[in-house]
């Protein structure tokens, strides 16, 4: 389906600022559709002025649709729909005419001109399904009157409100709760959902006849000068959003001033009970903080274990025993680095390049000033389930290269290269090469059967836990290349 941008730029003469106005309108017009119990279709005249193109469509959440089919992208010639022509040419809301019959359904059609800075950019066709029409309730009458006021504001170019970007997914909707205020901010109508939301805040009486700003400020905890701003906002003087918390409840308010003829006659205030939503958000924040604290404590405990192993190594008389303990210190240290990084994040994913650089620096300490270690390429962001074993694998491979590729005091280079293949998070693979310019592999060496403890750890982690492959080959000119191919996401 073509986007509104594509349709406007392909078929019409509207500029970028006009298109932005239409985007603002479309981001808000679910409100008009719900209040009208009607479908909305936005028609814009084509570049040559002989046709209209429909660039957007909205169905109501409060009533049956009039259009079973998608209308976006349709082209109709001028003259076929006289109400569109009249609204565009005369710049007024047009309601004349008999209902149309669509698939045995009577539909009332109205046309609302969309004005910006004195120019009519297009026309909204408001289509109401009359099949279920009955005597309207007080709620429905309030909805329809509010819709009429908003339609007049659209025709006058005063709605949507310039500079006010609304996130319709997060903002209250008509069905969440609606209050109609007069010019003084007194409630003339409150829907049952709106009344329930205020009861959640601790209101014991009815809302009708109450000054909404005053009653809202009285229910909210005292916040000094902010109360005055809350009174003004809840009274509907300006298009604003806020949240009010009291008595264990939280409601979200959105004020919409109504100025159908240029003078403010009152306002709509939409409200939504978000108590449970905010409670769950706080639980998630607490959970995240707990997880970070656990990672922090695991890191501290691992560092304590490493310190004890290091202390024990200093007391060893056997060189082999001392070296074994030092290797264990580095293994524990690589895991501690991952947990330290996780303790600083909001989720269980880490930027592994930082971890790799710290592991390289830690392992390089066994040959200071002799062998240079460096990284090229990027590992990117990895899940903790991949990062922890991969850090140990990298530690073992680097440690093996520094210990066995070079003679004592010999200079050389060890390079870690990382790259990703594939697209998306689930099918991406991580290719890692650790190459050195040392003495190379012994004759007849088989990396898949070598009994070295470090290589056994690498094979177990790469093939068993990460679900990847591991190989060691002679370098192109000299030295050794270790090849690792592992999934960049955890294996299920």
Tab-separated table of C-alpha atoms in Angstrom:
chain	number	residue	atom	x	y	z
A	1	UNK	CA	0.000	0.000	0.000
A	2	UNK	CA	1.433	3.436	-0.872
A	3	UNK	CA	2.146	5.791	2.007
A	4	UNK	CA	0.560	9.202	2.418
A	5	UNK	CA	3.897	10.809	1.552
A	6	UNK	CA	4.047	8.865	-1.727
A	7	UNK	CA	0.451	9.675	-2.699
A	8	UNK	CA	0.707	13.388	-1.891
A	9	UNK	CA	4.000	13.853	-3.717
A	10	UNK	CA	2.945	11.790	-6.720
A	11	UNK	CA	-0.550	13.187	-7.289
A	12	UNK	CA	-0.838	16.631	-5.654
A	13	UNK	CA	0.745	20.076	-5.592
A	14	UNK	CA	1.072	20.231	-1.795
A	15	UNK	CA	4.449	21.186	-0.342
A	16	UNK	CA	6.325	19.743	2.627
A	17	UNK	CA	4.745	22.106	5.189
A	18	UNK	CA	1.253	21.226	3.918
A	19	UNK	CA	2.122	17.534	4.094
A	20	UNK	CA	3.347	17.953	7.654
A	21	UNK	CA	-0.010	19.552	8.560
A	22	UNK	CA	-1.835	16.560	7.088
A	23	UNK	CA	0.376	14.222	9.122
A	24	UNK	CA	-0.502	16.146	12.286
A	25	UNK	CA	-4.184	15.911	11.402
A	26	UNK	CA	-4.024	12.181	10.729
A	27	UNK	CA	-2.182	11.589	14.011
A	28	UNK	CA	-5.137	13.213	15.816
A	29	UNK	CA	-8.192	12.237	13.797
A	30	UNK	CA	-8.930	8.977	15.610
A	31	UNK	CA	-10.473	11.355	18.161
A	32	UNK	CA	-12.826	12.844	15.552
A	33	UNK	CA	-13.701	9.397	14.182
A	34	UNK	CA	-14.595	8.002	17.610
A	35	UNK	CA	-16.607	11.056	18.632
A	36	UNK	CA	-18.487	10.963	15.302
A	37	UNK	CA	-19.077	7.170	15.302
A	38	UNK	CA	-17.974	7.529	11.667
A	39	UNK	CA	-15.337	6.545	9.125
A	40	UNK	CA	-13.037	9.291	7.890
A	41	UNK	CA	-11.377	9.440	4.470
A	42	UNK	CA	-9.004	12.271	3.560
A	43	UNK	CA	-9.311	13.367	-0.081
A	44	UNK	CA	-6.790	15.738	-1.674
A	45	UNK	CA	-7.221	17.339	-5.135
A	46	UNK	CA	-4.741	16.184	-7.747
A	47	UNK	CA	-2.163	18.384	-9.426
A	48	UNK	CA	-4.376	19.098	-12.455
A	49	UNK	CA	-7.456	19.696	-10.280
A	50	UNK	CA	-9.598	17.169	-12.169
A	51	UNK	CA	-9.626	14.402	-9.566
A	52	UNK	CA	-9.298	13.598	-5.866
A	53	UNK	CA	-6.917	11.034	-4.348
A	54	UNK	CA	-7.609	9.430	-0.969
A	55	UNK	CA	-4.430	9.605	1.094
A	56	UNK	CA	-5.595	8.351	4.512
A	57	UNK	CA	-8.471	6.506	6.152
A	58	UNK	CA	-9.668	5.945	9.727
A	59	UNK	CA	-12.361	3.645	11.121
A	60	UNK	CA	-14.123	4.321	14.443
A	61	UNK	CA	-13.606	2.299	17.609
A	62	UNK	CA	-17.051	3.350	18.824
A	63	UNK	CA	-19.318	2.146	16.009
A	64	UNK	CA	-19.665	0.030	12.846
A	65	UNK	CA	-17.618	0.911	9.790
A	66	UNK	CA	-19.085	2.251	6.564
A	67	UNK	CA	-16.205	0.958	4.423
A	68	UNK	CA	-15.314	-2.721	4.375
A	69	UNK	CA	-12.619	-2.032	1.764
A	70	UNK	CA	-9.483	0.057	2.038
A	71	UNK	CA	-9.942	3.398	0.282
A	72	UNK	CA	-6.358	4.664	0.420
A	73	UNK	CA	-4.977	5.309	-3.057
A	74	UNK	CA	-8.365	5.531	-4.797
A	75	UNK	CA	-8.852	8.256	-7.410
A	76	UNK	CA	-12.258	9.787	-8.223
A	77	UNK	CA	-13.018	12.545	-10.754
A	78	UNK	CA	-14.489	15.884	-9.736
A	79	UNK	CA	-18.232	15.904	-10.118
A	80	UNK	CA	-18.772	12.323	-8.992
A	81	UNK	CA	-18.987	13.360	-5.345
A	82	UNK	CA	-20.654	16.775	-5.197
A	83	UNK	CA	-20.155	17.150	-1.437
A	84	UNK	CA	-16.377	17.019	-1.901
A	85	UNK	CA	-16.562	19.677	-4.605
A	86	UNK	CA	-18.729	21.979	-2.466
A	87	UNK	CA	-16.509	21.658	0.627
A	88	UNK	CA	-13.343	22.291	-1.407
A	89	UNK	CA	-14.716	25.199	-3.461
A	90	UNK	CA	-16.723	26.936	-0.718
A	91	UNK	CA	-14.495	26.085	2.253
A	92	UNK	CA	-17.396	25.052	4.488
A	93	UNK	CA	-18.739	21.891	6.085
A	94	UNK	CA	-21.327	20.349	3.758
A	95	UNK	CA	-24.051	18.086	5.129
A	96	UNK	CA	-26.738	18.375	2.429
A	97	UNK	CA	-27.969	15.354	0.541
A	98	UNK	CA	-29.720	12.045	1.123
A	99	UNK	CA	-27.965	9.022	2.661
A	100	UNK	CA	-26.013	6.812	0.275
A	101	UNK	CA	-26.655	3.059	0.099
A	102	UNK	CA	-23.587	0.837	0.188
A	103	UNK	CA	-24.210	-2.910	0.128
A	104	UNK	CA	-27.711	-2.386	1.579
A	105	UNK	CA	-26.321	-0.151	4.335
A	106	UNK	CA	-27.497	3.500	4.539
A	107	UNK	CA	-24.563	5.878	5.014
A	108	UNK	CA	-24.733	9.584	5.855
A	109	UNK	CA	-21.917	11.467	4.132
A	110	UNK	CA	-20.536	14.839	5.235
A	111	UNK	CA	-17.553	16.792	3.950
A	112	UNK	CA	-15.181	18.810	6.144
A	113	UNK	CA	-12.615	21.100	4.480
A	114	UNK	CA	-9.085	20.858	5.854
A	115	UNK	CA	-7.723	24.387	6.144
A	116	UNK	CA	-4.223	25.623	6.841
A	117	UNK	CA	-3.293	29.311	6.898
A	118	UNK	CA	-6.375	30.256	4.889
A	119	UNK	CA	-5.939	27.577	2.204
A	120	UNK	CA	-8.056	24.446	1.838
A	121	UNK	CA	-5.651	21.534	1.404
A	122	UNK	CA	-8.213	18.763	1.082
A	123	UNK	CA	-11.518	17.424	2.348
A	124	UNK	CA	-12.387	14.865	5.037
A	125	UNK	CA	-15.371	12.716	4.053
A	126	UNK	CA	-17.162	11.675	7.252
A	127	UNK	CA	-19.249	8.541	6.619
A	128	UNK	CA	-21.691	7.367	9.293
A	129	UNK	CA	-23.280	3.927	9.180
A	130	UNK	CA	-27.006	4.518	9.861
A	131	UNK	CA	-27.983	0.868	10.120
A	132	UNK	CA	-27.814	0.890	13.921
A	133	UNK	CA	-29.145	4.397	14.504
A	134	UNK	CA	-31.321	4.725	17.607
A	135	UNK	CA	-32.322	7.437	20.039
A	136	UNK	CA	-28.928	8.768	21.222
A	137	UNK	CA	-27.971	8.675	24.890
A	138	UNK	CA	-26.497	11.573	26.820
A	139	UNK	CA	-23.024	10.166	26.184
A	140	UNK	CA	-23.638	9.917	22.428
A	141	UNK	CA	-25.061	13.429	22.254
A	142	UNK	CA	-21.970	14.759	24.033
A	143	UNK	CA	-19.730	12.827	21.628
A	144	UNK	CA	-21.557	14.178	18.577
A	145	UNK	CA	-21.526	17.784	19.816
A	146	UNK	CA	-17.801	17.540	20.560
A	147	UNK	CA	-17.214	16.045	17.106
A	148	UNK	CA	-19.110	18.935	15.535
A	149	UNK	CA	-16.924	21.435	17.411
A	150	UNK	CA	-13.719	19.692	16.308
A	151	UNK	CA	-14.957	19.558	12.699
A	152	UNK	CA	-15.520	23.318	12.726
A	153	UNK	CA	-12.008	23.824	14.122
A	154	UNK	CA	-10.552	21.689	11.302
A	155	UNK	CA	-12.498	23.731	8.771
A	156	UNK	CA	-11.202	26.938	10.371
A	157	UNK	CA	-7.580	25.709	10.479
A	158	UNK	CA	-7.314	25.757	14.291
A	159	UNK	CA	-7.089	21.988	14.762
A	160	UNK	CA	-4.767	20.158	15.085
A	161	UNK	CA	-2.827	22.419	17.439
A	162	UNK	CA	0.449	23.592	15.861
A	163	UNK	CA	3.525	22.387	17.731
A	164	UNK	CA	1.607	19.715	19.647
A	165	UNK	CA	2.765	16.236	18.655
A	166	UNK	CA	0.590	13.589	20.307
A	167	UNK	CA	1.538	9.947	20.780
A	168	UNK	CA	-1.856	8.372	20.172
A	169	UNK	CA	-0.662	4.987	21.410
A	170	UNK	CA	0.112	6.453	24.822
A	171	UNK	CA	-2.517	9.215	25.053
A	172	UNK	CA	-6.029	8.659	26.464
A	173	UNK	CA	-8.721	7.796	23.916
A	174	UNK	CA	-12.402	8.635	23.818
A	175	UNK	CA	-13.452	5.269	25.217
A	176	UNK	CA	-11.017	5.525	28.137
A	177	UNK	CA	-12.937	8.405	29.695
A	178	UNK	CA	-14.279	11.766	28.541
A	179	UNK	CA	-15.349	14.950	30.300
A	180	UNK	CA	-16.932	17.995	28.689
A	181	UNK	CA	-16.198	21.315	30.405
A	182	UNK	CA	-17.772	24.724	29.931
A	183	UNK	CA	-15.784	27.917	29.379
A	184	UNK	CA	-15.198	28.266	33.145
A	185	UNK	CA	-13.815	24.749	33.529
A	186	UNK	CA	-16.921	23.293	35.162
A	187	UNK	CA	-17.821	19.708	34.219
A	188	UNK	CA	-21.064	19.521	32.229
A	189	UNK	CA	-20.737	15.833	31.388
A	190	UNK	CA	-18.502	12.960	32.555
A	191	UNK	CA	-18.582	9.485	31.043
A	192	UNK	CA	-18.833	6.482	33.389
A	193	UNK	CA	-15.174	5.585	32.757
A	194	UNK	CA	-14.059	9.129	33.597
A	195	UNK	CA	-16.056	9.051	36.834
A	196	UNK	CA	-14.550	5.675	37.752
A	197	UNK	CA	-11.037	7.027	37.144
A	198	UNK	CA	-11.646	9.943	39.521
A	199	UNK	CA	-13.166	7.611	42.099
A	200	UNK	CA	-9.849	5.708	41.894
A	201	UNK	CA	-8.134	8.944	42.953
A	202	UNK	CA	-10.413	9.230	45.988
A	203	UNK	CA	-13.307	11.382	44.736
A	204	UNK	CA	-16.443	10.509	46.705
A	205	UNK	CA	-18.961	12.686	44.816
A	206	UNK	CA	-20.117	13.204	41.236
A	207	UNK	CA	-18.012	15.191	38.749
A	208	UNK	CA	-20.825	17.088	37.038
A	209	UNK	CA	-21.053	20.635	38.379
A	210	UNK	CA	-17.538	20.506	39.832
A	211	UNK	CA	-14.673	22.721	38.682
A	212	UNK	CA	-12.362	20.036	37.276
A	213	UNK	CA	-9.122	21.956	37.856
A	214	UNK	CA	-9.941	22.653	41.490
A	215	UNK	CA	-11.150	19.141	42.307
A	216	UNK	CA	-8.113	17.583	40.571
A	217	UNK	CA	-5.681	19.781	42.526
A	218	UNK	CA	-7.458	18.909	45.789
A	219	UNK	CA	-7.178	15.183	45.082
A	220	UNK	CA	-3.508	15.364	44.069
A	221	UNK	CA	-0.811	15.574	46.767
A	222	UNK	CA	0.194	19.120	47.580
A	223	UNK	CA	3.053	20.245	45.331
A	224	UNK	CA	3.190	23.931	46.059
A	225	UNK	CA	3.220	26.206	42.988
A	226	UNK	CA	2.684	23.241	40.659
A	227	UNK	CA	-0.909	22.961	41.915
A	228	UNK	CA	-1.773	26.207	40.144
A	229	UNK	CA	-0.498	24.816	36.846
A	230	UNK	CA	-2.480	21.632	37.440
A	231	UNK	CA	-5.663	23.640	38.025
A	232	UNK	CA	-5.157	25.454	34.735
A	233	UNK	CA	-4.347	22.302	32.785
A	234	UNK	CA	-7.298	20.300	34.140
A	235	UNK	CA	-9.555	23.242	33.366
A	236	UNK	CA	-8.767	22.803	29.675
A	237	UNK	CA	-7.209	26.201	28.968
A	238	UNK	CA	-4.452	24.807	26.759
A	239	UNK	CA	-3.747	21.555	24.848
A	240	UNK	CA	-1.633	19.687	27.385
A	241	UNK	CA	-1.152	16.250	28.930
A	242	UNK	CA	-0.286	15.303	32.484
A	243	UNK	CA	-0.617	12.527	35.040
A	244	UNK	CA	-2.206	12.795	38.473
A	245	UNK	CA	-1.423	10.323	41.258
A	246	UNK	CA	-3.366	10.070	44.487
A	247	UNK	CA	-4.767	7.489	46.873
A	248	UNK	CA	-2.791	4.731	45.134
A	249	UNK	CA	-4.312	5.543	41.728
A	250	UNK	CA	-2.808	7.189	38.656
A	251	UNK	CA	-4.814	8.807	35.850
A	252	UNK	CA	-3.595	10.388	32.648
A	253	UNK	CA	-5.286	13.599	31.494
A	254	UNK	CA	-5.336	15.237	28.082
A	255	UNK	CA	-7.009	18.635	27.654
A	256	UNK	CA	-8.345	19.810	24.269
A	257	UNK	CA	-9.688	23.400	24.167
A	258	UNK	CA	-12.759	23.814	21.951
A	259	UNK	CA	-12.851	26.958	19.787
A	260	UNK	CA	-15.258	26.155	16.938
A	261	UNK	CA	-15.814	29.819	16.020
A	262	UNK	CA	-12.517	31.261	17.227
A	263	UNK	CA	-13.696	31.799	20.810
A	264	UNK	CA	-13.160	29.223	23.519
A	265	UNK	CA	-16.508	27.715	24.508
A	266	UNK	CA	-15.143	24.973	26.740
A	267	UNK	CA	-12.919	21.947	26.428
A	268	UNK	CA	-12.719	18.204	26.231
A	269	UNK	CA	-10.662	16.376	28.823
A	270	UNK	CA	-9.824	12.772	28.060
A	271	UNK	CA	-8.706	10.623	30.962
A	272	UNK	CA	-7.324	7.131	31.325
A	273	UNK	CA	-6.755	5.026	34.423
A	274	UNK	CA	-3.100	3.942	34.155
A	275	UNK	CA	-2.718	2.683	37.724
A	276	UNK	CA	-1.933	-0.920	36.798
A	277	UNK	CA	0.299	0.140	33.904
A	278	UNK	CA	2.434	2.351	36.154
A	279	UNK	CA	2.533	-0.354	38.838
A	280	UNK	CA	3.906	-2.864	36.323
A	281	UNK	CA	6.437	-0.303	35.068
A	282	UNK	CA	7.674	0.227	38.628
A	283	UNK	CA	7.933	-3.517	39.144
A	284	UNK	CA	10.031	-3.793	35.982
A	285	UNK	CA	12.284	-0.949	37.140
A	286	UNK	CA	12.720	-2.683	40.502
A	287	UNK	CA	13.418	-5.976	38.743
A	288	UNK	CA	16.021	-4.363	36.468
A	289	UNK	CA	17.718	-2.770	39.478
A	290	UNK	CA	17.747	-6.135	41.275
A	291	UNK	CA	19.274	-7.907	38.265
A	292	UNK	CA	21.981	-5.239	37.968
A	293	UNK	CA	22.729	-5.567	41.669
A	294	UNK	CA	23.027	-9.363	41.303
A	295	UNK	CA	25.503	-8.959	38.441
A	296	UNK	CA	27.446	-6.449	40.543
A	297	UNK	CA	27.653	-8.860	43.469
A	298	UNK	CA	28.622	-11.795	41.219
A	299	UNK	CA	31.395	-9.631	39.773
A	300	UNK	CA	32.618	-8.747	43.283
A	301	UNK	CA	32.543	-12.402	44.358
A	302	UNK	CA	34.450	-13.486	41.251
A	303	UNK	CA	37.048	-10.804	41.864
A	304	UNK	CA	37.389	-12.066	45.434
A	305	UNK	CA	37.910	-15.619	44.148
A	306	UNK	CA	40.506	-14.345	41.685
A	307	UNK	CA	42.308	-12.478	44.476
A	308	UNK	CA	42.387	-15.636	46.645
A	309	UNK	CA	43.734	-17.697	43.736
A	310	UNK	CA	46.361	-15.038	43.064
A	311	UNK	CA	47.380	-15.056	46.733
A	312	UNK	CA	47.598	-18.854	46.705
A	313	UNK	CA	49.715	-18.757	43.535
A	314	UNK	CA	52.279	-16.549	45.276
A	315	UNK	CA	52.686	-19.196	47.998
A	316	UNK	CA	53.176	-22.070	45.554
A	317	UNK	CA	56.637	-23.556	45.291
A	318	UNK	CA	55.879	-25.399	42.055
A	319	UNK	CA	56.171	-23.361	38.885
A	320	UNK	CA	53.544	-25.523	37.164
A	321	UNK	CA	51.146	-25.116	40.056
A	322	UNK	CA	51.700	-21.357	40.119
A	323	UNK	CA	51.062	-21.074	36.383
A	324	UNK	CA	47.901	-23.205	36.638
A	325	UNK	CA	46.528	-20.909	39.347
A	326	UNK	CA	47.378	-17.834	37.278
A	327	UNK	CA	45.472	-19.315	34.329
A	328	UNK	CA	42.498	-19.873	36.624
A	329	UNK	CA	42.746	-16.221	37.727
A	330	UNK	CA	42.451	-15.080	34.116
A	331	UNK	CA	39.491	-17.398	33.457
A	332	UNK	CA	37.620	-16.111	36.473
A	333	UNK	CA	38.576	-12.551	35.537
A	334	UNK	CA	37.092	-12.861	32.036
A	335	UNK	CA	33.728	-13.910	33.495
A	336	UNK	CA	33.900	-11.069	36.030
A	337	UNK	CA	34.352	-8.553	33.190
A	338	UNK	CA	31.080	-9.729	31.578
A	339	UNK	CA	29.147	-9.426	34.847
A	340	UNK	CA	30.625	-5.991	35.490
A	341	UNK	CA	29.372	-4.839	32.082
A	342	UNK	CA	25.943	-6.403	32.674
A	343	UNK	CA	25.669	-4.591	36.021
A	344	UNK	CA	25.750	-1.274	34.132
A	345	UNK	CA	23.074	-2.157	31.540
A	346	UNK	CA	19.288	-2.092	31.598
A	347	UNK	CA	18.968	-5.441	29.804
A	348	UNK	CA	20.836	-8.711	29.441
A	349	UNK	CA	22.809	-7.557	26.395
A	350	UNK	CA	26.323	-6.124	26.284
A	351	UNK	CA	28.597	-4.284	23.879
A	352	UNK	CA	31.169	-7.056	23.477
A	353	UNK	CA	33.878	-4.904	21.869
A	354	UNK	CA	34.562	-3.320	25.258
A	355	UNK	CA	34.716	-6.749	26.908
A	356	UNK	CA	37.038	-8.071	24.196
A	357	UNK	CA	39.437	-5.134	24.638
A	358	UNK	CA	39.565	-5.690	28.405
A	359	UNK	CA	40.128	-9.434	27.976
A	360	UNK	CA	42.938	-8.741	25.494
A	361	UNK	CA	44.561	-6.291	27.909
A	362	UNK	CA	44.223	-8.735	30.834
A	363	UNK	CA	45.757	-11.679	28.976
A	364	UNK	CA	48.501	-9.501	27.425
A	365	UNK	CA	49.866	-8.857	30.925
A	366	UNK	CA	51.614	-12.250	30.821
A	367	UNK	CA	54.029	-10.917	28.177
A	368	UNK	CA	54.422	-7.172	28.857
A	369	UNK	CA	56.363	-5.241	26.244
A	370	UNK	CA	57.127	-8.316	24.100
A	371	UNK	CA	53.997	-9.293	22.145
A	372	UNK	CA	51.537	-6.664	20.898
A	373	UNK	CA	47.823	-7.562	20.998
A	374	UNK	CA	45.172	-5.683	19.040
A	375	UNK	CA	41.587	-5.996	17.802
A	376	UNK	CA	40.116	-5.152	14.392
A	377	UNK	CA	36.469	-5.324	13.352
A	378	UNK	CA	33.443	-5.300	15.667
A	379	UNK	CA	31.771	-7.978	17.746
A	380	UNK	CA	28.746	-5.737	18.329
A	381	UNK	CA	26.020	-6.238	20.923
A	382	UNK	CA	25.601	-9.782	22.255
A	383	UNK	CA	23.263	-11.474	24.716
A	384	UNK	CA	24.747	-12.433	28.075
A	385	UNK	CA	24.237	-16.130	27.206
A	386	UNK	CA	26.702	-15.670	24.339
A	387	UNK	CA	29.002	-13.075	25.896
A	388	UNK	CA	29.971	-15.115	28.987
A	389	UNK	CA	31.229	-18.284	27.242
A	390	UNK	CA	32.689	-16.245	24.377
A	391	UNK	CA	34.783	-14.192	26.811
A	392	UNK	CA	36.211	-17.417	28.252
A	393	UNK	CA	36.901	-18.777	24.753
A	394	UNK	CA	38.704	-15.578	23.794
A	395	UNK	CA	40.733	-15.721	27.008
A	396	UNK	CA	41.834	-19.316	26.379
A	397	UNK	CA	42.737	-18.733	22.712
A	398	UNK	CA	44.748	-15.592	23.482
A	399	UNK	CA	46.445	-17.208	26.449
A	400	UNK	CA	47.384	-20.210	24.309
A	401	UNK	CA	48.838	-17.963	21.582
A	402	UNK	CA	50.912	-15.884	23.996
A	403	UNK	CA	52.264	-18.919	25.835
A	404	UNK	CA	53.055	-21.252	22.937
A	405	UNK	CA	53.554	-19.122	19.799
A	406	UNK	CA	56.560	-17.125	21.002
A	407	UNK	CA	59.804	-17.914	22.777
A	408	UNK	CA	60.576	-16.004	26.000
A	409	UNK	CA	61.491	-12.416	25.172
A	410	UNK	CA	60.506	-12.812	21.506
A	411	UNK	CA	58.576	-9.972	19.920
A	412	UNK	CA	55.462	-10.544	17.835
A	413	UNK	CA	51.832	-9.663	17.207
A	414	UNK	CA	48.512	-11.284	18.055
A	415	UNK	CA	45.469	-9.899	16.232
A	416	UNK	CA	41.806	-10.558	16.989
A	417	UNK	CA	39.488	-9.958	14.007
A	418	UNK	CA	35.695	-10.031	14.327
A	419	UNK	CA	32.902	-9.661	11.784
A	420	UNK	CA	29.228	-10.547	11.392
A	421	UNK	CA	27.454	-12.303	8.548
A	422	UNK	CA	23.755	-12.509	7.768
A	423	UNK	CA	20.952	-10.049	8.524
A	424	UNK	CA	18.718	-9.650	11.545
A	425	UNK	CA	19.317	-10.712	15.111
A	426	UNK	CA	18.303	-14.365	14.913
A	427	UNK	CA	20.272	-15.482	11.851
A	428	UNK	CA	23.492	-13.477	12.320
A	429	UNK	CA	26.739	-15.356	12.807
A	430	UNK	CA	29.929	-14.096	14.370
A	431	UNK	CA	33.223	-14.920	12.644
A	432	UNK	CA	36.333	-14.520	14.831
A	433	UNK	CA	39.935	-15.027	13.800
A	434	UNK	CA	42.842	-14.952	16.267
A	435	UNK	CA	46.106	-14.895	14.296
A	436	UNK	CA	49.729	-14.647	15.412
A	437	UNK	CA	53.094	-14.449	13.661
A	438	UNK	CA	54.802	-16.890	15.999
A	439	UNK	CA	56.430	-20.268	15.550
A	440	UNK	CA	53.326	-22.002	14.167
A	441	UNK	CA	51.730	-25.358	14.952
A	442	UNK	CA	53.790	-28.475	15.742
A	443	UNK	CA	53.952	-31.087	13.011
A	444	UNK	CA	50.974	-33.417	13.088
A	445	UNK	CA	49.013	-31.199	15.501
A	446	UNK	CA	45.256	-31.955	15.548
A	447	UNK	CA	43.241	-29.181	17.264
A	448	UNK	CA	40.197	-31.448	17.585
A	449	UNK	CA	42.092	-34.028	19.667
A	450	UNK	CA	44.760	-32.022	21.473
A	451	UNK	CA	44.688	-32.723	25.206
A	452	UNK	CA	45.607	-29.228	26.388
A	453	UNK	CA	43.105	-28.112	29.055
A	454	UNK	CA	42.660	-24.697	27.442
A	455	UNK	CA	41.785	-26.212	24.064
A	456	UNK	CA	39.400	-28.657	25.736
A	457	UNK	CA	37.613	-25.698	27.335
A	458	UNK	CA	37.455	-23.909	23.969
A	459	UNK	CA	36.004	-26.948	22.176
A	460	UNK	CA	33.439	-27.568	24.900
A	461	UNK	CA	32.242	-23.966	25.011
A	462	UNK	CA	32.250	-23.319	21.243
A	463	UNK	CA	30.692	-26.584	20.075
A	464	UNK	CA	28.616	-27.529	23.118
A	465	UNK	CA	27.370	-24.262	24.609
A	466	UNK	CA	27.542	-21.812	21.690
A	467	UNK	CA	26.664	-24.249	18.907
A	468	UNK	CA	29.554	-23.091	16.713
A	469	UNK	CA	32.725	-24.457	15.125
A	470	UNK	CA	36.396	-24.205	16.099
A	471	UNK	CA	39.539	-24.816	14.046
A	472	UNK	CA	43.272	-24.049	14.139
A	473	UNK	CA	45.325	-23.684	10.950
A	474	UNK	CA	48.809	-22.552	9.936
A	475	UNK	CA	49.071	-18.856	9.100
A	476	UNK	CA	49.341	-17.639	5.521
A	477	UNK	CA	53.062	-16.834	5.882
A	478	UNK	CA	53.899	-17.964	9.409
A	479	UNK	CA	52.244	-18.393	12.750
A	480	UNK	CA	48.803	-19.775	13.563
A	481	UNK	CA	45.198	-18.859	12.833
A	482	UNK	CA	42.354	-19.843	15.151
A	483	UNK	CA	38.944	-19.730	13.430
A	484	UNK	CA	35.724	-19.433	15.409
A	485	UNK	CA	32.251	-19.407	13.841
A	486	UNK	CA	29.429	-18.995	16.380
A	487	UNK	CA	25.822	-17.740	16.324
A	488	UNK	CA	25.477	-14.187	17.542
A	489	UNK	CA	22.291	-15.066	19.432
A	490	UNK	CA	21.617	-17.839	21.980
A	491	UNK	CA	20.754	-21.300	20.667
A	492	UNK	CA	17.291	-22.457	21.712
